[in-house]
Amino acid sequence: MTATSITSSQPVAATGVTVPGARRFLLWTGIVVLLIWVIVPIYFVALGAFGGRLGVFRWPKSIWPADLSFAPMMQFLSIEGVFSALINSLIAAGLTVAFSVLLGAPAGYALARYAFRGQNAFRLMVLLTRAFPLAILALPLTVSFIRLGLYDTPFGVSLIHTVLALPFAVLVTQSLFMGIPREYEEAAWVFGCTRFQAFMKVVLPLALPGLAATAIFAFVISWNEVFAASILTVRERTLTAYLLKVLSESPLHYRFAGGFILIIPSVLFIFAVRRYLFAVWGIASK
């Protein structure tokens, strides 16, 4: 019996040692593959942006070429209209983030906390706003924006981008507020807080991670969107619309410079709110 018990316990011990090791190996392998998938394309775009014409066509690529310079990027930024288009994109993206959070969070809170007639229909209508292709609405939107004085303005572009991002903002914030127990607010009411004070002091701090994720999504949508920006602007174009017009016949290293400028603000914005985004998974970050 002793030999049998020892023999039967060996596979259990072996399994206990090897399975966690295999899982850890697969986890780190997946992380490395994901990092390569994300970083390598950005790295090659940076080589083309800062290496000039020679950096684009040199092969094989070296890890750190000796001829990298800011001169190609400065030449690209000195092109007439690029800097103003960059400012317009930042304005439109910032307004889109503000509108998406300020409009989406109250709607999500109402869906999560209150039961009212037509609640499911309202939720369905929010989703149906994405059912119509933007190309179908291009002509009536252009006419309406011209009449309202919003045509060829970053504010007008931000309104369209808000419409694109708002369904996601509403549904994400609804699920976010549903995950915060109502008892927290009721406890704040007991201690003398109004509904607004309970929301600001109790619910909002707990909701910041989800609101950060919503803000990231809205910013990326606005920053990368090109169709509406091309239709609704002529002189005050956003960067994506301007690059679509100008870079089609530009040298290849200028295209890489434009692509690099489009990538960097989104990456910086994600890093700026990463401490709230990581908190969604319970990861502390300072």
Short mmCIF file of C-alpha atoms in Angstrom, two decimals:
data_model
loop_
_atom_site.label_atom_id
_atom_site.label_comp_id
_atom_site.label_asym_id
_atom_site.label_seq_id
_atom_site.Cartn_x
_atom_site.Cartn_y
_atom_site.Cartn_z
CA MET A 1 0.00 0.00 0.00
CA THR A 2 2.87 2.32 0.71
CA ALA A 3 4.42 1.76 -2.71
CA THR A 4 1.05 2.21 -4.37
CA SER A 5 0.36 5.46 -2.53
CA ILE A 6 3.80 6.81 -3.41
CA THR A 7 3.37 5.82 -7.06
CA SER A 8 -0.10 7.38 -7.28
CA SER A 9 1.06 10.64 -5.72
CA GLN A 10 3.85 11.26 -8.28
CA PRO A 11 1.61 12.38 -11.19
CA VAL A 12 -0.18 14.80 -8.87
CA ALA A 13 3.11 16.31 -7.77
CA ALA A 14 4.38 16.45 -11.33
CA THR A 15 1.16 18.08 -12.49
CA GLY A 16 1.35 20.61 -9.69
CA VAL A 17 4.84 21.65 -10.79
CA THR A 18 4.51 21.62 -14.54
CA VAL A 19 1.05 23.11 -15.11
CA PRO A 20 1.73 26.49 -13.40
CA GLY A 21 5.07 26.65 -15.19
CA ALA A 22 3.43 25.97 -18.54
CA ARG A 23 0.76 28.59 -17.88
CA ARG A 24 3.39 31.13 -16.88
CA PHE A 25 5.37 30.36 -20.03
CA LEU A 26 2.28 30.76 -22.22
CA LEU A 27 1.38 34.01 -20.45
CA TRP A 28 4.79 35.58 -20.99
CA THR A 29 4.93 34.28 -24.55
CA GLY A 30 1.60 35.92 -25.27
CA ILE A 31 2.80 39.19 -23.69
CA VAL A 32 5.97 39.19 -25.78
CA VAL A 33 4.06 38.43 -28.99
CA LEU A 34 1.57 41.19 -28.22
CA LEU A 35 4.37 43.69 -27.55
CA ILE A 36 6.09 42.76 -30.80
CA TRP A 37 2.78 43.06 -32.66
CA VAL A 38 2.26 46.59 -31.32
CA ILE A 39 5.78 48.01 -31.04
CA VAL A 40 7.45 46.75 -34.22
CA PRO A 41 5.11 48.58 -36.66
CA ILE A 42 5.46 51.81 -34.64
CA TYR A 43 9.23 51.35 -34.66
CA PHE A 44 9.39 50.96 -38.43
CA VAL A 45 7.15 54.00 -38.89
CA ALA A 46 9.53 55.96 -36.63
CA LEU A 47 12.51 54.82 -38.69
CA GLY A 48 10.85 56.11 -41.83
CA ALA A 49 9.83 59.36 -40.14
CA PHE A 50 13.22 60.23 -38.65
CA GLY A 51 15.49 58.49 -41.13
CA GLY A 52 14.44 60.44 -44.21
CA ARG A 53 14.48 58.98 -47.69
CA LEU A 54 17.49 56.76 -46.95
CA GLY A 55 15.91 55.44 -43.76
CA VAL A 56 12.79 54.35 -45.65
CA PHE A 57 14.56 52.37 -48.38
CA ARG A 58 17.56 51.00 -46.42
CA TRP A 59 17.56 47.23 -45.99
CA PRO A 60 18.19 45.40 -43.74
CA LYS A 61 16.93 47.67 -41.00
CA SER A 62 19.25 48.20 -38.05
CA ILE A 63 18.06 48.51 -34.47
CA TRP A 64 19.41 52.04 -34.07
CA PRO A 65 20.56 53.65 -37.35
CA ALA A 66 23.27 56.25 -37.03
CA ASP A 67 21.66 58.74 -39.41
CA LEU A 68 18.42 59.34 -37.48
CA SER A 69 17.60 63.04 -37.34
CA PHE A 70 14.76 65.37 -36.47
CA ALA A 71 15.31 67.21 -39.76
CA PRO A 72 12.83 65.10 -41.82
CA MET A 73 10.15 65.52 -39.17
CA MET A 74 10.78 69.28 -38.93
CA GLN A 75 10.58 69.53 -42.73
CA PHE A 76 7.24 67.77 -42.61
CA LEU A 77 5.91 70.03 -39.84
CA SER A 78 7.05 73.08 -41.78
CA ILE A 79 4.71 72.20 -44.66
CA GLU A 80 2.02 74.82 -44.88
CA GLY A 81 -1.16 73.74 -43.13
CA VAL A 82 0.20 70.77 -41.16
CA PHE A 83 0.51 72.54 -37.81
CA SER A 84 -2.92 74.17 -38.03
CA ALA A 85 -4.44 70.81 -38.99
CA LEU A 86 -2.77 69.26 -35.95
CA ILE A 87 -4.31 71.93 -33.70
CA ASN A 88 -7.73 71.36 -35.28
CA SER A 89 -7.47 67.63 -34.61
CA LEU A 90 -6.56 68.24 -30.97
CA ILE A 91 -9.48 70.64 -30.56
CA ALA A 92 -11.95 68.25 -32.20
CA ALA A 93 -10.69 65.25 -30.20
CA GLY A 94 -10.76 67.19 -26.92
CA LEU A 95 -14.32 68.37 -27.52
CA THR A 96 -15.35 64.84 -28.51
CA VAL A 97 -13.97 63.44 -25.25
CA ALA A 98 -15.74 66.13 -23.21
CA PHE A 99 -19.09 65.72 -24.98
CA SER A 100 -18.96 61.92 -24.91
CA VAL A 101 -18.28 61.76 -21.18
CA LEU A 102 -20.62 64.61 -20.20
CA LEU A 103 -23.50 63.19 -22.25
CA GLY A 104 -22.78 59.48 -22.02
CA ALA A 105 -22.18 59.24 -18.26
CA PRO A 106 -25.53 60.76 -17.19
CA ALA A 107 -27.38 58.59 -19.72
CA GLY A 108 -25.55 55.49 -18.51
CA TYR A 109 -26.26 56.43 -14.88
CA ALA A 110 -29.97 56.86 -15.63
CA LEU A 111 -30.13 53.48 -17.36
CA ALA A 112 -28.33 51.82 -14.47
CA ARG A 113 -30.15 53.41 -11.54
CA TYR A 114 -33.71 54.13 -12.71
CA ALA A 115 -36.43 51.95 -14.18
CA PHE A 116 -38.67 53.87 -16.56
CA ARG A 117 -41.05 53.14 -19.39
CA GLY A 118 -39.23 52.73 -22.69
CA GLN A 119 -35.87 51.93 -21.11
CA ASN A 120 -35.14 49.04 -23.46
CA ALA A 121 -36.35 51.06 -26.44
CA PHE A 122 -34.03 53.90 -25.47
CA ARG A 123 -31.12 51.49 -25.21
CA LEU A 124 -31.98 50.10 -28.64
CA MET A 125 -32.23 53.58 -30.14
CA VAL A 126 -28.76 54.35 -28.83
CA LEU A 127 -27.42 51.34 -30.69
CA LEU A 128 -29.37 52.16 -33.85
CA THR A 129 -27.52 55.45 -34.20
CA ARG A 130 -24.60 53.36 -35.52
CA ALA A 131 -26.80 51.47 -37.98
CA PHE A 132 -26.79 54.24 -40.59
CA PRO A 133 -23.61 54.61 -42.65
CA LEU A 134 -22.12 58.07 -42.38
CA ALA A 135 -21.85 58.32 -46.18
CA ILE A 136 -25.66 58.28 -46.48
CA LEU A 137 -25.93 61.24 -44.09
CA ALA A 138 -23.08 63.22 -45.66
CA LEU A 139 -25.20 65.46 -47.91
CA PRO A 140 -27.94 66.37 -45.36
CA LEU A 141 -25.31 66.92 -42.69
CA THR A 142 -23.34 69.24 -44.97
CA VAL A 143 -26.45 71.28 -45.81
CA SER A 144 -27.51 71.48 -42.16
CA PHE A 145 -24.05 72.49 -40.97
CA ILE A 146 -23.83 75.23 -43.61
CA ARG A 147 -27.19 76.63 -42.46
CA LEU A 148 -26.19 76.49 -38.80
CA GLY A 149 -22.77 78.02 -39.37
CA LEU A 150 -20.96 74.89 -38.18
CA TYR A 151 -19.45 73.92 -41.51
CA ASP A 152 -15.65 74.00 -41.74
CA THR A 153 -15.14 74.27 -37.97
CA PRO A 154 -13.50 71.87 -35.49
CA PHE A 155 -16.60 72.23 -33.30
CA GLY A 156 -18.83 70.88 -36.08
CA VAL A 157 -16.48 67.95 -36.65
CA SER A 158 -16.46 67.19 -32.93
CA LEU A 159 -20.27 66.96 -32.93
CA ILE A 160 -20.18 64.23 -35.59
CA HIS A 161 -17.40 62.41 -33.78
CA THR A 162 -19.45 62.60 -30.57
CA VAL A 163 -22.34 60.92 -32.34
CA LEU A 164 -19.97 58.12 -33.35
CA ALA A 165 -18.57 57.67 -29.84
CA LEU A 166 -21.70 58.29 -27.77
CA PRO A 167 -23.34 54.81 -28.08
CA PHE A 168 -20.20 53.19 -26.74
CA ALA A 169 -19.99 55.78 -23.95
CA VAL A 170 -23.60 55.21 -22.87
CA LEU A 171 -23.44 51.43 -22.80
CA VAL A 172 -20.03 51.26 -21.11
CA THR A 173 -20.98 53.74 -18.39
CA GLN A 174 -24.28 51.91 -17.84
CA SER A 175 -22.47 48.64 -17.13
CA LEU A 176 -19.96 50.58 -15.05
CA PHE A 177 -22.58 52.15 -12.77
CA MET A 178 -24.46 48.85 -12.50
CA GLY A 179 -21.29 47.38 -11.00
CA ILE A 180 -21.22 50.02 -8.24
CA PRO A 181 -23.59 48.99 -5.41
CA ARG A 182 -26.50 51.31 -4.81
CA GLU A 183 -25.94 50.86 -1.06
CA TYR A 184 -22.88 53.13 -1.25
CA GLU A 185 -25.08 56.03 -2.34
CA GLU A 186 -27.74 55.20 0.22
CA ALA A 187 -25.10 55.26 2.95
CA ALA A 188 -24.01 58.71 1.76
CA TRP A 189 -27.64 59.89 1.89
CA VAL A 190 -27.89 58.70 5.48
CA PHE A 191 -24.89 60.88 6.39
CA GLY A 192 -26.53 63.96 4.92
CA CYS A 193 -25.32 64.02 1.33
CA THR A 194 -27.62 65.02 -1.48
CA ARG A 195 -27.93 62.84 -4.57
CA PHE A 196 -25.44 65.04 -6.41
CA GLN A 197 -22.97 65.05 -3.51
CA ALA A 198 -23.25 61.27 -3.16
CA PHE A 199 -22.55 60.89 -6.85
CA MET A 200 -19.55 63.24 -6.82
CA LYS A 201 -17.98 61.94 -3.59
CA VAL A 202 -18.80 58.23 -3.75
CA VAL A 203 -19.78 57.05 -7.22
CA LEU A 204 -17.56 59.20 -9.43
CA PRO A 205 -14.22 58.15 -7.84
CA LEU A 206 -15.20 54.51 -8.28
CA ALA A 207 -16.26 55.15 -11.87
CA LEU A 208 -13.08 56.92 -13.00
CA PRO A 209 -11.46 53.79 -14.52
CA GLY A 210 -14.43 53.15 -16.78
CA LEU A 211 -14.73 56.84 -17.65
CA ALA A 212 -11.04 56.81 -18.60
CA ALA A 213 -11.65 53.89 -20.94
CA THR A 214 -14.59 55.78 -22.46
CA ALA A 215 -12.43 58.86 -22.92
CA ILE A 216 -9.72 56.83 -24.65
CA PHE A 217 -12.21 55.32 -27.06
CA ALA A 218 -13.74 58.72 -27.88
CA PHE A 219 -10.33 60.31 -28.39
CA VAL A 220 -9.11 57.55 -30.71
CA ILE A 221 -12.33 57.66 -32.76
CA SER A 222 -12.05 61.42 -33.25
CA TRP A 223 -8.31 61.42 -33.89
CA ASN A 224 -8.42 58.70 -36.55
CA GLU A 225 -11.73 59.56 -38.25
CA VAL A 226 -11.27 60.88 -41.78
CA PHE A 227 -14.54 60.68 -43.74
CA ALA A 228 -16.63 63.21 -41.81
CA ALA A 229 -13.62 65.48 -41.37
CA SER A 230 -13.01 65.46 -45.12
CA ILE A 231 -16.66 66.18 -45.97
CA LEU A 232 -17.33 68.85 -43.36
CA THR A 233 -14.12 70.88 -43.69
CA VAL A 234 -12.37 72.74 -46.49
CA ARG A 235 -9.90 75.18 -44.94
CA GLU A 236 -9.98 74.11 -41.28
CA ARG A 237 -9.18 70.45 -41.92
CA THR A 238 -8.19 68.01 -39.23
CA LEU A 239 -4.86 66.26 -39.57
CA THR A 240 -6.27 63.03 -41.01
CA ALA A 241 -8.27 64.89 -43.66
CA TYR A 242 -5.30 67.11 -44.48
CA LEU A 243 -2.91 64.18 -44.79
CA LEU A 244 -5.36 62.31 -47.01
CA LYS A 245 -5.37 65.28 -49.36
CA VAL A 246 -1.69 66.26 -49.27
CA LEU A 247 0.30 63.06 -48.78
CA SER A 248 -1.15 61.09 -51.70
CA GLU A 249 1.54 62.51 -53.95
CA SER A 250 4.21 63.23 -51.32
CA PRO A 251 7.53 61.38 -50.86
CA LEU A 252 7.30 58.18 -48.86
CA HIS A 253 9.25 59.48 -45.85
CA TYR A 254 6.75 62.33 -45.50
CA ARG A 255 3.97 59.76 -45.36
CA PHE A 256 5.80 57.96 -42.58
CA ALA A 257 6.19 61.27 -40.74
CA GLY A 258 2.46 61.91 -41.04
CA GLY A 259 1.67 58.41 -39.80
CA PHE A 260 4.01 58.84 -36.83
CA ILE A 261 2.33 62.11 -35.85
CA LEU A 262 -1.05 60.39 -36.01
CA ILE A 263 0.16 57.60 -33.71
CA ILE A 264 1.92 59.59 -30.99
CA PRO A 265 -1.01 61.66 -29.55
CA SER A 266 -3.15 58.55 -29.08
CA VAL A 267 -0.29 56.76 -27.30
CA LEU A 268 0.40 59.77 -25.07
CA PHE A 269 -3.29 60.11 -24.21
CA ILE A 270 -3.50 56.44 -23.22
CA PHE A 271 -0.44 56.83 -20.99
CA ALA A 272 -1.96 59.94 -19.41
CA VAL A 273 -5.03 58.02 -18.22
CA ARG A 274 -3.40 54.61 -17.76
CA ARG A 275 -3.62 54.74 -13.93
CA TYR A 276 -7.42 54.84 -14.19
CA LEU A 277 -7.56 52.32 -17.02
CA PHE A 278 -5.40 49.80 -15.15
CA ALA A 279 -7.65 50.13 -12.11
CA VAL A 280 -10.37 48.34 -14.09
CA TRP A 281 -8.36 45.15 -13.59
CA GLY A 282 -7.31 46.04 -10.05
CA ILE A 283 -3.74 46.97 -11.04
CA ALA A 284 -2.27 49.81 -8.97
CA SER A 285 -0.25 52.37 -10.85
CA LYS A 286 1.38 55.55 -9.67
#
